[in-house]
JSON list of C-alpha atoms in Angstrom, two decimals:
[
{"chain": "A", "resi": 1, "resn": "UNK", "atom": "CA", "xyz": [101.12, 109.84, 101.79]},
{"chain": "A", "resi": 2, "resn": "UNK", "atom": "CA", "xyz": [100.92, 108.86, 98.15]},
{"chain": "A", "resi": 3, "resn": "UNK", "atom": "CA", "xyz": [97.44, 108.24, 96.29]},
{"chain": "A", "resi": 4, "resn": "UNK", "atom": "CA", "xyz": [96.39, 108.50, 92.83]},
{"chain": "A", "resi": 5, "resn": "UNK", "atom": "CA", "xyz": [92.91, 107.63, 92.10]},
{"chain": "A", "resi": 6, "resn": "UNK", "atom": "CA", "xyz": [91.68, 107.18, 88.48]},
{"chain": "A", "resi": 7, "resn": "UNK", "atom": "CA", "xyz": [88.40, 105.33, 87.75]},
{"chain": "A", "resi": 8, "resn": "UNK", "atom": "CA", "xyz": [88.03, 101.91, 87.42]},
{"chain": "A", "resi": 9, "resn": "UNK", "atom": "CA", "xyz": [86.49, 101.18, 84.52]},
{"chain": "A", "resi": 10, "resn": "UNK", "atom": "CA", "xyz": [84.85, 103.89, 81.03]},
{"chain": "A", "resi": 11, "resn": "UNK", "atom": "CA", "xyz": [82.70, 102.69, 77.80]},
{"chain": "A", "resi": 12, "resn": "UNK", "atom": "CA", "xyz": [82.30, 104.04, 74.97]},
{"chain": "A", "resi": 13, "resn": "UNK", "atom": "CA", "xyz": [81.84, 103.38, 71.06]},
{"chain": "A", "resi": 14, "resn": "UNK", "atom": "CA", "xyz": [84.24, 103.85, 68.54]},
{"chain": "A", "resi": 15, "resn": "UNK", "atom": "CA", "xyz": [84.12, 106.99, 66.98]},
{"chain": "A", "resi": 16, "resn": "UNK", "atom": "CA", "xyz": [83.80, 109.06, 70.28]},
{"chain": "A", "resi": 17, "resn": "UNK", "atom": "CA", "xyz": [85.78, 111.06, 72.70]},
{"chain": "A", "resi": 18, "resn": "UNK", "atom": "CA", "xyz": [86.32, 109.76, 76.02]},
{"chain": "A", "resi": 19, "resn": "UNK", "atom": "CA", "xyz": [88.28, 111.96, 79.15]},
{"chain": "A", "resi": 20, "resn": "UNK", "atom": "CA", "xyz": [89.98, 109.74, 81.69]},
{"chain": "A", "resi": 21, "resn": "UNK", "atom": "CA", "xyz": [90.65, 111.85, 85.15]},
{"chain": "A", "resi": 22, "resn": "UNK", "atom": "CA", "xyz": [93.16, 111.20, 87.12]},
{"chain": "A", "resi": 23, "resn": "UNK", "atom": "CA", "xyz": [94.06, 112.84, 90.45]},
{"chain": "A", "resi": 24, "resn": "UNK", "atom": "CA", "xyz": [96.77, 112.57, 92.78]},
{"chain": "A", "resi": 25, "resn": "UNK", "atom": "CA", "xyz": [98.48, 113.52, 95.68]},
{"chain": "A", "resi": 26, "resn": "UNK", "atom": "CA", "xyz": [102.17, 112.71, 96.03]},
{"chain": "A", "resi": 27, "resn": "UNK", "atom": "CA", "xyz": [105.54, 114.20, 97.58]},
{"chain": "A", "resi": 28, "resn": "UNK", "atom": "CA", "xyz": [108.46, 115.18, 95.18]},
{"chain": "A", "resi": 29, "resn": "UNK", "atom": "CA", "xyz": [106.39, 115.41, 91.91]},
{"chain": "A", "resi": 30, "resn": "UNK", "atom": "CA", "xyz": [108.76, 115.51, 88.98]},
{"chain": "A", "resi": 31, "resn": "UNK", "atom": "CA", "xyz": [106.19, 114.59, 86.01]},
{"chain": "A", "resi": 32, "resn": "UNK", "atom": "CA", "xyz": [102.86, 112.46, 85.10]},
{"chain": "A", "resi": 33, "resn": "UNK", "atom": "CA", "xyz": [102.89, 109.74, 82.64]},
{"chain": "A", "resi": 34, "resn": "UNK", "atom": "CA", "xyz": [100.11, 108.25, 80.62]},
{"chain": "A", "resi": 35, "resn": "UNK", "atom": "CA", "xyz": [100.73, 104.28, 79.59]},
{"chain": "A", "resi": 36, "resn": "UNK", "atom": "CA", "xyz": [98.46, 102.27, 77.62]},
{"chain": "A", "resi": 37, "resn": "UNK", "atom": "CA", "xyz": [98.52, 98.31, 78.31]},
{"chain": "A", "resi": 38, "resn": "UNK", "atom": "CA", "xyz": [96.50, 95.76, 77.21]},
{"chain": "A", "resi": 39, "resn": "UNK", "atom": "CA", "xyz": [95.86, 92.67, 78.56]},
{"chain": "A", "resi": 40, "resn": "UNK", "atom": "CA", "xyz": [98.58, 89.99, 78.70]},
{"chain": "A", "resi": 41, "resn": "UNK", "atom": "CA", "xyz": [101.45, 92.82, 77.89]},
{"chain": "A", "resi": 42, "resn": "UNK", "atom": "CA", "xyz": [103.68, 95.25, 78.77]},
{"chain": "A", "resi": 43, "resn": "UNK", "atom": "CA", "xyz": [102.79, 99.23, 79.77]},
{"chain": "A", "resi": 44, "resn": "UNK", "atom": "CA", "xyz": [103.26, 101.44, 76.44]},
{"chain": "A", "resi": 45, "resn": "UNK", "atom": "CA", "xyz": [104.50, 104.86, 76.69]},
{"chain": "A", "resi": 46, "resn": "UNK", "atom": "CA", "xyz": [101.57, 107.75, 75.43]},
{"chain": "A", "resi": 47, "resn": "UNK", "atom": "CA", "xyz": [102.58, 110.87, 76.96]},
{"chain": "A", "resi": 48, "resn": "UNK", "atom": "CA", "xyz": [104.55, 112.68, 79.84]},
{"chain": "A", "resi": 49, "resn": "UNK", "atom": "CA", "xyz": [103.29, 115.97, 81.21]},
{"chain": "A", "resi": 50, "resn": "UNK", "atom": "CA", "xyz": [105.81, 118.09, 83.48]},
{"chain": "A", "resi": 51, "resn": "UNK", "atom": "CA", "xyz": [104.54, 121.85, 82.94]},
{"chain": "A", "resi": 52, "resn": "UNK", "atom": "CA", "xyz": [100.85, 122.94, 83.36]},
{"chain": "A", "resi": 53, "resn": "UNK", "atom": "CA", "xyz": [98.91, 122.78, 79.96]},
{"chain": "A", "resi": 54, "resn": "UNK", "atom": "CA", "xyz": [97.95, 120.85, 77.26]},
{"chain": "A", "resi": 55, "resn": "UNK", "atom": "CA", "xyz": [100.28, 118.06, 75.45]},
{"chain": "A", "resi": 56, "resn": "UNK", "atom": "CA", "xyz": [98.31, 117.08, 71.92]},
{"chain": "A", "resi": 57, "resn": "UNK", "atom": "CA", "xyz": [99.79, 113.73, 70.13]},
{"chain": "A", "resi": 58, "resn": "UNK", "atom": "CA", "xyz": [97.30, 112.81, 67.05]},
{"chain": "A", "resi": 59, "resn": "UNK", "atom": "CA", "xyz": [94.25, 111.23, 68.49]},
{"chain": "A", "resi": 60, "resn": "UNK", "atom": "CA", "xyz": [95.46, 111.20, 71.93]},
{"chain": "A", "resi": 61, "resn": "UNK", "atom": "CA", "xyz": [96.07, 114.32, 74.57]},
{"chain": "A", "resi": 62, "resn": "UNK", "atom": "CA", "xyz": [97.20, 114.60, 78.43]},
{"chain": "A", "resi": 63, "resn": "UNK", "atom": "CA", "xyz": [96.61, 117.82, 80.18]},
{"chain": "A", "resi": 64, "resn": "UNK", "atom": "CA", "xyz": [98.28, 118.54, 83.73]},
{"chain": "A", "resi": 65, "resn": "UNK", "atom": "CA", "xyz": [97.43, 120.98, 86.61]},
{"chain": "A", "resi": 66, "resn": "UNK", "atom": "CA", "xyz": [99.97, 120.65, 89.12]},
{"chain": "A", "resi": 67, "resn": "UNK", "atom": "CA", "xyz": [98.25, 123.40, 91.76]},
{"chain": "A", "resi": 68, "resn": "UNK", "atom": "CA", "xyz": [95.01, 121.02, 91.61]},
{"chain": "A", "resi": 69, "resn": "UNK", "atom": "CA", "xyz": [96.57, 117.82, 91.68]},
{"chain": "A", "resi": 70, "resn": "UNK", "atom": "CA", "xyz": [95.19, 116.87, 88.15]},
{"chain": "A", "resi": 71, "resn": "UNK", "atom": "CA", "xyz": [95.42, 115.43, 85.00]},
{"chain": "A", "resi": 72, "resn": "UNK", "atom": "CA", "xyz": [93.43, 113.91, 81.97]},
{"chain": "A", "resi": 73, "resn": "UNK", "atom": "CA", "xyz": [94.00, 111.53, 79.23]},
{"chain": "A", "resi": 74, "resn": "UNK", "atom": "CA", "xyz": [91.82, 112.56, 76.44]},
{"chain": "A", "resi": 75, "resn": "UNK", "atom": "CA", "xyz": [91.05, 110.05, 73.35]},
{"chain": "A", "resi": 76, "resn": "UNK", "atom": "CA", "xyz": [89.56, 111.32, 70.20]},
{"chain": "A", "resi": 77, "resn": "UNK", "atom": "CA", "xyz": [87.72, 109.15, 67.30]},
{"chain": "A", "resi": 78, "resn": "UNK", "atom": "CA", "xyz": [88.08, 106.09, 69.33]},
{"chain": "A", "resi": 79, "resn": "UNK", "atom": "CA", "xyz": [88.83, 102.72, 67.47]},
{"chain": "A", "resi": 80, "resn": "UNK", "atom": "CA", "xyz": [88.39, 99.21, 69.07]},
{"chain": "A", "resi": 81, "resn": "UNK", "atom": "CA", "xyz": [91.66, 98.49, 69.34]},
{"chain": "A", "resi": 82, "resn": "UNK", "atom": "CA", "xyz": [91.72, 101.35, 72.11]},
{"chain": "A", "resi": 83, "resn": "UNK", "atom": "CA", "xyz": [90.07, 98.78, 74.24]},
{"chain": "A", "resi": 84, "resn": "UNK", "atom": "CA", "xyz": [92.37, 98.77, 76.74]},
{"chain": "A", "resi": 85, "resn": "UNK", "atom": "CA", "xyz": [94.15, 99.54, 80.60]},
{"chain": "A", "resi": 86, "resn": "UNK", "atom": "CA", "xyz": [95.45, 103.53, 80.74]},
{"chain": "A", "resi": 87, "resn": "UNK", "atom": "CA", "xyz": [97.62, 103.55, 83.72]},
{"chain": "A", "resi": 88, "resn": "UNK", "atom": "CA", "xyz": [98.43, 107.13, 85.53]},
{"chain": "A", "resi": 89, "resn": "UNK", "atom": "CA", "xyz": [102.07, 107.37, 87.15]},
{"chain": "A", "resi": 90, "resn": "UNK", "atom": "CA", "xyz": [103.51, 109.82, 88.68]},
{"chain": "A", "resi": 91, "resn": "UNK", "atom": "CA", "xyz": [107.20, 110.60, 88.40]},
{"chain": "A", "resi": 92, "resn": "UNK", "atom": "CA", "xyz": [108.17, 110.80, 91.92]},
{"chain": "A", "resi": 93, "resn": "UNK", "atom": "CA", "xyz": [111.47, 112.39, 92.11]},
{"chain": "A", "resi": 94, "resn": "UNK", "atom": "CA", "xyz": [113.39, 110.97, 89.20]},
{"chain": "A", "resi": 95, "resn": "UNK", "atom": "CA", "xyz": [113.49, 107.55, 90.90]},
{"chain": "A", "resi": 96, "resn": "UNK", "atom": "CA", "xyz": [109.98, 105.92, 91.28]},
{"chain": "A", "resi": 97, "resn": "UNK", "atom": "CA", "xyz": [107.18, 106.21, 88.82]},
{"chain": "A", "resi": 98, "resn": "UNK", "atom": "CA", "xyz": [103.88, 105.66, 91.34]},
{"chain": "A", "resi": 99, "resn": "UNK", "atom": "CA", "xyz": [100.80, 104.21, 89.18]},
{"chain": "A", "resi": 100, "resn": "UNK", "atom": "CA", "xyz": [97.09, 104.30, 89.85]},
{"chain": "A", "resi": 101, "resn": "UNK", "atom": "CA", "xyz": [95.20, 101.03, 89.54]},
{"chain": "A", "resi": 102, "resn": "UNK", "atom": "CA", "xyz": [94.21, 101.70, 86.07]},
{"chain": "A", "resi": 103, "resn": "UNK", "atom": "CA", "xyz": [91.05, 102.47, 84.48]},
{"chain": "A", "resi": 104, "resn": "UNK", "atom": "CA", "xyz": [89.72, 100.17, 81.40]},
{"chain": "A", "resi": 105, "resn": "UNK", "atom": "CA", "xyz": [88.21, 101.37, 78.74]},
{"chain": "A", "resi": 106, "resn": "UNK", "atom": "CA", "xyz": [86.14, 99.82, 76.86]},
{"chain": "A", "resi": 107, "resn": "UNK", "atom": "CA", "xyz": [85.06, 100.56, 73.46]},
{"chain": "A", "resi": 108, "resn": "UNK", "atom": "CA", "xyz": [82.05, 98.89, 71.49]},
{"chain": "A", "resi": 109, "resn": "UNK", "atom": "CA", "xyz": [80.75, 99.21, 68.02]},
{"chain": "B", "resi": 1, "resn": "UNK", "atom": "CA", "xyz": [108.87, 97.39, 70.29]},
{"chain": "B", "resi": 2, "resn": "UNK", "atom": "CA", "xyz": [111.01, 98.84, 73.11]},
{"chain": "B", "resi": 3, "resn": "UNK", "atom": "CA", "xyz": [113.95, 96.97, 72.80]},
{"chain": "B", "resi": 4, "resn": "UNK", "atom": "CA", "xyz": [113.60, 96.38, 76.24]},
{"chain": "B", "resi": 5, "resn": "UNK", "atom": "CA", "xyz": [114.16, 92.06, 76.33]},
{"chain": "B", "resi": 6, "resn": "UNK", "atom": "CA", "xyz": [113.27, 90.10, 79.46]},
{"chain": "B", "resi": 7, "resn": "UNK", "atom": "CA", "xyz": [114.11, 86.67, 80.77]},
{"chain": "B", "resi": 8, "resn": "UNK", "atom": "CA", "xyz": [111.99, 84.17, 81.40]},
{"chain": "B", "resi": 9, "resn": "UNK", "atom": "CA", "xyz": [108.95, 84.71, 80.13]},
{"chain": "B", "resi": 10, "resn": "UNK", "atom": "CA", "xyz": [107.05, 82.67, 82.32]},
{"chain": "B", "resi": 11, "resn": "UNK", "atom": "CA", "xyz": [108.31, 80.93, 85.42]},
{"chain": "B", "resi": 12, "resn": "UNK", "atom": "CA", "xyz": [106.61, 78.62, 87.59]},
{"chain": "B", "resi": 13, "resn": "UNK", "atom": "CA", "xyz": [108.06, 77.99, 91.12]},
{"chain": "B", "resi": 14, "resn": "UNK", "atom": "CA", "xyz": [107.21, 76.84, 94.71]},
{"chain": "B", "resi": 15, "resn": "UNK", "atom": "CA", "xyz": [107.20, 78.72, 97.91]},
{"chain": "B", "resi": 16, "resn": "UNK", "atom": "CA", "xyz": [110.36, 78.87, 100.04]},
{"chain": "B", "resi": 17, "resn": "UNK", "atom": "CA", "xyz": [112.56, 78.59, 96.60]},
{"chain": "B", "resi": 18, "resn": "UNK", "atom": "CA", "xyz": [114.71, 81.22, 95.11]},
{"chain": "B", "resi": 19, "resn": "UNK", "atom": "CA", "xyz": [114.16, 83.21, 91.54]},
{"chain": "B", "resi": 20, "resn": "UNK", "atom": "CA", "xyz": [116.31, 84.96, 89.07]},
{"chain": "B", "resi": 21, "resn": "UNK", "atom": "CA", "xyz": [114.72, 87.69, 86.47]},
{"chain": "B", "resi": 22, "resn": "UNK", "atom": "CA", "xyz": [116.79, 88.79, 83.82]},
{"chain": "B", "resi": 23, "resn": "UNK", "atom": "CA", "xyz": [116.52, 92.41, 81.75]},
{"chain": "B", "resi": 24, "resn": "UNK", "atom": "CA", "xyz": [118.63, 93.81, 79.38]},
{"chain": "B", "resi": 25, "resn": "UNK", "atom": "CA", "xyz": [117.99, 97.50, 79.08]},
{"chain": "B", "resi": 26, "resn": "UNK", "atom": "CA", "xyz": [117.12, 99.75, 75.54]},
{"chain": "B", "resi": 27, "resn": "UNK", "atom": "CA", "xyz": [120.87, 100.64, 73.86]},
{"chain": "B", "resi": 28, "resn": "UNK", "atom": "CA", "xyz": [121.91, 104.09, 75.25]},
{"chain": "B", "resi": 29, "resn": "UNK", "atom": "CA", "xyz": [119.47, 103.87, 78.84]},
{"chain": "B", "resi": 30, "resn": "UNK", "atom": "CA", "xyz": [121.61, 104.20, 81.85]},
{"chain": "B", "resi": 31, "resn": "UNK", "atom": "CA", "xyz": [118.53, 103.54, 84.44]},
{"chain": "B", "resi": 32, "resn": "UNK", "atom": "CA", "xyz": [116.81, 100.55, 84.81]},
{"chain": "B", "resi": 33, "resn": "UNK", "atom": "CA", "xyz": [113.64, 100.40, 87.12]},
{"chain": "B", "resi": 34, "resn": "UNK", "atom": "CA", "xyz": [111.99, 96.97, 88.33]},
{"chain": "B", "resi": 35, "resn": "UNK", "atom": "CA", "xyz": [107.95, 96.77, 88.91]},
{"chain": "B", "resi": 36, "resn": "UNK", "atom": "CA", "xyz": [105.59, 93.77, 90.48]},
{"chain": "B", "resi": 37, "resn": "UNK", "atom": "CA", "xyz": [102.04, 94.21, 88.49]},
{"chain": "B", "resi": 38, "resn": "UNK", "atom": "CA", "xyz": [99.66, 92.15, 90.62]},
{"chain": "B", "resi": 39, "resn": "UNK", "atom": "CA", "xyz": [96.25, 90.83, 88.44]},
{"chain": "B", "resi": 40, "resn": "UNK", "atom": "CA", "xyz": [93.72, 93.95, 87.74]},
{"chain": "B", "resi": 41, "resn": "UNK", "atom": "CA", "xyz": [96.49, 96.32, 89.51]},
{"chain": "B", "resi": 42, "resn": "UNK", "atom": "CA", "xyz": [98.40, 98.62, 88.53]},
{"chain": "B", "resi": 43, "resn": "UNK", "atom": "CA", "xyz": [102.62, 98.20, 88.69]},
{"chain": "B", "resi": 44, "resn": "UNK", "atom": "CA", "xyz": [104.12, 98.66, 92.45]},
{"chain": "B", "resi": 45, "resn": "UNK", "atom": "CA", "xyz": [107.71, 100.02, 92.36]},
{"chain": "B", "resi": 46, "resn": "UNK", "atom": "CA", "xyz": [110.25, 97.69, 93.76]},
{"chain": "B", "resi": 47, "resn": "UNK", "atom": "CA", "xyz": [113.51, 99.72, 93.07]},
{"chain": "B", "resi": 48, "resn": "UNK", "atom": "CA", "xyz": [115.83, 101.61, 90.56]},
{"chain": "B", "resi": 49, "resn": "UNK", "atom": "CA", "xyz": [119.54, 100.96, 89.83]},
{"chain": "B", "resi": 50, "resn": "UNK", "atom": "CA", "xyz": [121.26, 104.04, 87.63]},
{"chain": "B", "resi": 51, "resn": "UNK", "atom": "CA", "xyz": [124.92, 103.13, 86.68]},
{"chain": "B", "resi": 52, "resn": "UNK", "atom": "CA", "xyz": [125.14, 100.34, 88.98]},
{"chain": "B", "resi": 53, "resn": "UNK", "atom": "CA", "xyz": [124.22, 101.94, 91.80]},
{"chain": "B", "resi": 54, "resn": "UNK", "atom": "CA", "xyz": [120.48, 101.41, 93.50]},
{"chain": "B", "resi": 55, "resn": "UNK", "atom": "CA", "xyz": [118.72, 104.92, 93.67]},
{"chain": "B", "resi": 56, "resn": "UNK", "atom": "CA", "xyz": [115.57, 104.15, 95.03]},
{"chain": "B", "resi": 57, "resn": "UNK", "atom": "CA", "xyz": [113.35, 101.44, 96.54]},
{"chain": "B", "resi": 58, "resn": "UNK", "atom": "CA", "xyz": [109.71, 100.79, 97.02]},
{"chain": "B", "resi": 59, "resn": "UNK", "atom": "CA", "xyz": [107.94, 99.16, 100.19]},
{"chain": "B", "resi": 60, "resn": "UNK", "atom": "CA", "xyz": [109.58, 95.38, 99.05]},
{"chain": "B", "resi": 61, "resn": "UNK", "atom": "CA", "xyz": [111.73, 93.48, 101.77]},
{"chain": "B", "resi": 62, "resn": "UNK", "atom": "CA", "xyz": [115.05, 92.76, 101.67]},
{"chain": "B", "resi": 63, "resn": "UNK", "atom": "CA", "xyz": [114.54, 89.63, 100.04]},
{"chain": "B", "resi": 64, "resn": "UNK", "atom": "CA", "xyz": [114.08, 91.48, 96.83]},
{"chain": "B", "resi": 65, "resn": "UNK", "atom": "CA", "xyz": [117.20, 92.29, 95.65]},
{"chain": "B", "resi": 66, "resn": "UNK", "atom": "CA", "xyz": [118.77, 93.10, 92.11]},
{"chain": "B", "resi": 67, "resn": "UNK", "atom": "CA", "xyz": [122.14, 94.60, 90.47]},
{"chain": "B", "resi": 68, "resn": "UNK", "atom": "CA", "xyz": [122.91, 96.70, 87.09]},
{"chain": "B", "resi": 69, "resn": "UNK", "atom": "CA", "xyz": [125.96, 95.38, 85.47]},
{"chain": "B", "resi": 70, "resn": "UNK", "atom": "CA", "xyz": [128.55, 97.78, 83.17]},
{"chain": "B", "resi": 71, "resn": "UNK", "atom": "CA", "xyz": [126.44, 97.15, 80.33]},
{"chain": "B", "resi": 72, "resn": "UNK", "atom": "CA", "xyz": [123.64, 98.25, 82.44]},
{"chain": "B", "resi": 73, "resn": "UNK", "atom": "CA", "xyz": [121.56, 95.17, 82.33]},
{"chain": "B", "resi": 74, "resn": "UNK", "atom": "CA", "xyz": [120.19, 94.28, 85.37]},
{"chain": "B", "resi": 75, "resn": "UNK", "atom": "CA", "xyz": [118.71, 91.30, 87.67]},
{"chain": "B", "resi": 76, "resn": "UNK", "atom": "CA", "xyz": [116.00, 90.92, 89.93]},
{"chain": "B", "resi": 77, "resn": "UNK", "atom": "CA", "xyz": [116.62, 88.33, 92.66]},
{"chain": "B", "resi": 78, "resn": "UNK", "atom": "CA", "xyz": [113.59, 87.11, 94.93]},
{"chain": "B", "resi": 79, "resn": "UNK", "atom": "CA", "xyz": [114.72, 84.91, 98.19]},
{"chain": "B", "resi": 80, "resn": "UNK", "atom": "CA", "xyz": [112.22, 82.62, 100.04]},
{"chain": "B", "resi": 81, "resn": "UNK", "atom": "CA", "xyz": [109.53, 83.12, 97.60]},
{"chain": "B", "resi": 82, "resn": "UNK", "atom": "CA", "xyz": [105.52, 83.57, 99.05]},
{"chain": "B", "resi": 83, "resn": "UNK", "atom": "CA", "xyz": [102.18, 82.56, 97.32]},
{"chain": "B", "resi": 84, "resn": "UNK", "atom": "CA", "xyz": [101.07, 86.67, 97.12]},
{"chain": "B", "resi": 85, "resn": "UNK", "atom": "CA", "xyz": [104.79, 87.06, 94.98]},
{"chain": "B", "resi": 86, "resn": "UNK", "atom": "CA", "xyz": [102.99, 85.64, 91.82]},
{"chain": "B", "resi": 87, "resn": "UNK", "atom": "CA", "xyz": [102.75, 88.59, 89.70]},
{"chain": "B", "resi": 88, "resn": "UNK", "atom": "CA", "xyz": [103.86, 90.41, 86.89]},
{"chain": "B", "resi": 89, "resn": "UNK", "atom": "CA", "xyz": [107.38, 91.15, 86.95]},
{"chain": "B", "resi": 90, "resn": "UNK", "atom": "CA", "xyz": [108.09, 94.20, 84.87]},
{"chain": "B", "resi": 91, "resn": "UNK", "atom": "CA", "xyz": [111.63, 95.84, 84.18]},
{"chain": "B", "resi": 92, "resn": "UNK", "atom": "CA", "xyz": [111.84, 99.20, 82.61]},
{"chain": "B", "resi": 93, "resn": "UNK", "atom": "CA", "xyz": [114.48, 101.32, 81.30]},
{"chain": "B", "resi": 94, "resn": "UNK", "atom": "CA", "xyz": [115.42, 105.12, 80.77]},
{"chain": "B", "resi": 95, "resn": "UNK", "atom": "CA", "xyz": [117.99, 107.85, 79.60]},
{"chain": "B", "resi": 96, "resn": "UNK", "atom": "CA", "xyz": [118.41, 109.95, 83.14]},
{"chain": "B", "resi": 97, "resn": "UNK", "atom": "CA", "xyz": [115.07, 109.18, 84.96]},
{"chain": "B", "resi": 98, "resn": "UNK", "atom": "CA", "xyz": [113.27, 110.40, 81.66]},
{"chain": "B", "resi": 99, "resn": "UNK", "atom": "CA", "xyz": [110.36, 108.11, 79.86]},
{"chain": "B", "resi": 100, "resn": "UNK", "atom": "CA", "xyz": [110.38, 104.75, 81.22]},
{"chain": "B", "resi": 101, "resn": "UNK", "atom": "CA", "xyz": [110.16, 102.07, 78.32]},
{"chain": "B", "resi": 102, "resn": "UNK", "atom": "CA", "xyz": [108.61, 98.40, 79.57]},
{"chain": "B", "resi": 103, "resn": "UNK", "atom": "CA", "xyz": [109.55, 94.87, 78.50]},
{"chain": "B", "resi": 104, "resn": "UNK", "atom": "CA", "xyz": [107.62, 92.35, 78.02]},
{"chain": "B", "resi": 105, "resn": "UNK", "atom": "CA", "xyz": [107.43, 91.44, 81.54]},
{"chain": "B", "resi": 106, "resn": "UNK", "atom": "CA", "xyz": [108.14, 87.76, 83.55]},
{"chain": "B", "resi": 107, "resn": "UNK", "atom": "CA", "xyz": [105.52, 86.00, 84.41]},
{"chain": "B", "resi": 108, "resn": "UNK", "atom": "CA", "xyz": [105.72, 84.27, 88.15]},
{"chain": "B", "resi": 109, "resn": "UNK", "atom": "CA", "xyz": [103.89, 81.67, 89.64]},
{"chain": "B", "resi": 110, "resn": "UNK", "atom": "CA", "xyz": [104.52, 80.38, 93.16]},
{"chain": "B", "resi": 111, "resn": "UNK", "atom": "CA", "xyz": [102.86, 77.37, 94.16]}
]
């Protein structure tokens, strides 16, 4: 079967670093996405992981272990406007991306 | 932006009728991918058309059904709509099954 389990919902205060874990168990892995949405809009594109490692990006980075069935999202020097939905998806043989529920974060002053 | 445009942005309908959802794809994407986001869920594949051609398809019936024209635009079409089909309606497009960028997204309501 298909599962990706990410949890539901994080706080933390601006300024910080927050890890959001993601785990999964799929057939035909081709790739893990990281999407940002906030409320009321679209899913934004943050990063796509296909080899084992570390991807950095300025304040945000998404590491990947494919033999443990793992991944992070980590966000450094948080700002408020983080506040948000971070949706995990795996790329599931070039045709469907499968999402977790979504964890929010939530980031106070 | 994406440049990913969607049509309607907010539709209100009642059960049993029919709905149209429009998408016109990022210049230079070939694959266009159609999600239902349910409140405080995440997105639920529904299919994938890549030059025309339907690739893929999630656990939807049959009465969701789409097409990708030449231009590689694309339709969702929903047939005897149900109260648990208000959702979300996201379209997304790509170069080859690469990044997936989002539109807006169509807001349904079935009364």
């Amino acid at each position: 079967g298909q599962n990706i389990d990410q949890p539901t919902e994080m706080t933390a205060t601006e300024g910080a670093i927050v890890q959001i874990n993601c785990t999964y168990q799929t057939s035909g892995f081709n790739g893990l996405f990281w999407y940002q949405q906030h409320a009321g809009e679209a899913p934004t594109f943050l990063s796509y992981n296909v080899l084992d490692g570390l991807e950095e990006k300025g304040r945000f980075s998404s590491f990947l272990s494919r033999s443990k069935g793992y991944s992070y999202l980590l966000l450094k020097e948080l700002q408020m406007k983080d506040s948000a939905s971070y949706l995990c998806a795996v790329n599931q043989a070039g045709t469907a991306l499968i999402f977790g529920k979504g964890t929010t974060l939530s980031v106070s002053s | 932006e994406t440049g990913v445009t969607q049509s309607p942005t907010h539709l209100i309908k009642t059960r049993g009728q029919q709905v149209t959802l429009r998408c016109s794809s990022q210049s230079g994407h070939n694959t266009v991918s159609w999600y239902q986001q349910a409140l405080g869920q995440g997105p639920q594949f529904i299919f994938q058309y890549y030059r025309e051609e339907e690739n893929g398809r999630g656990n939807f019936p049959p009465r969701f059904s789409g097409l990708q024209f030449p231009n590689y635009s694309s339709e969702l079409n929903v047939n005897a709509l149900e109260l648990d089909d208000s959702a979300l309606y996201l379209c997304a497009s790509s170069l080859d099954f690469k990044v997936r960028y989002f539109g807006p997204g169509t807001r349904l309501l079935v009364l």
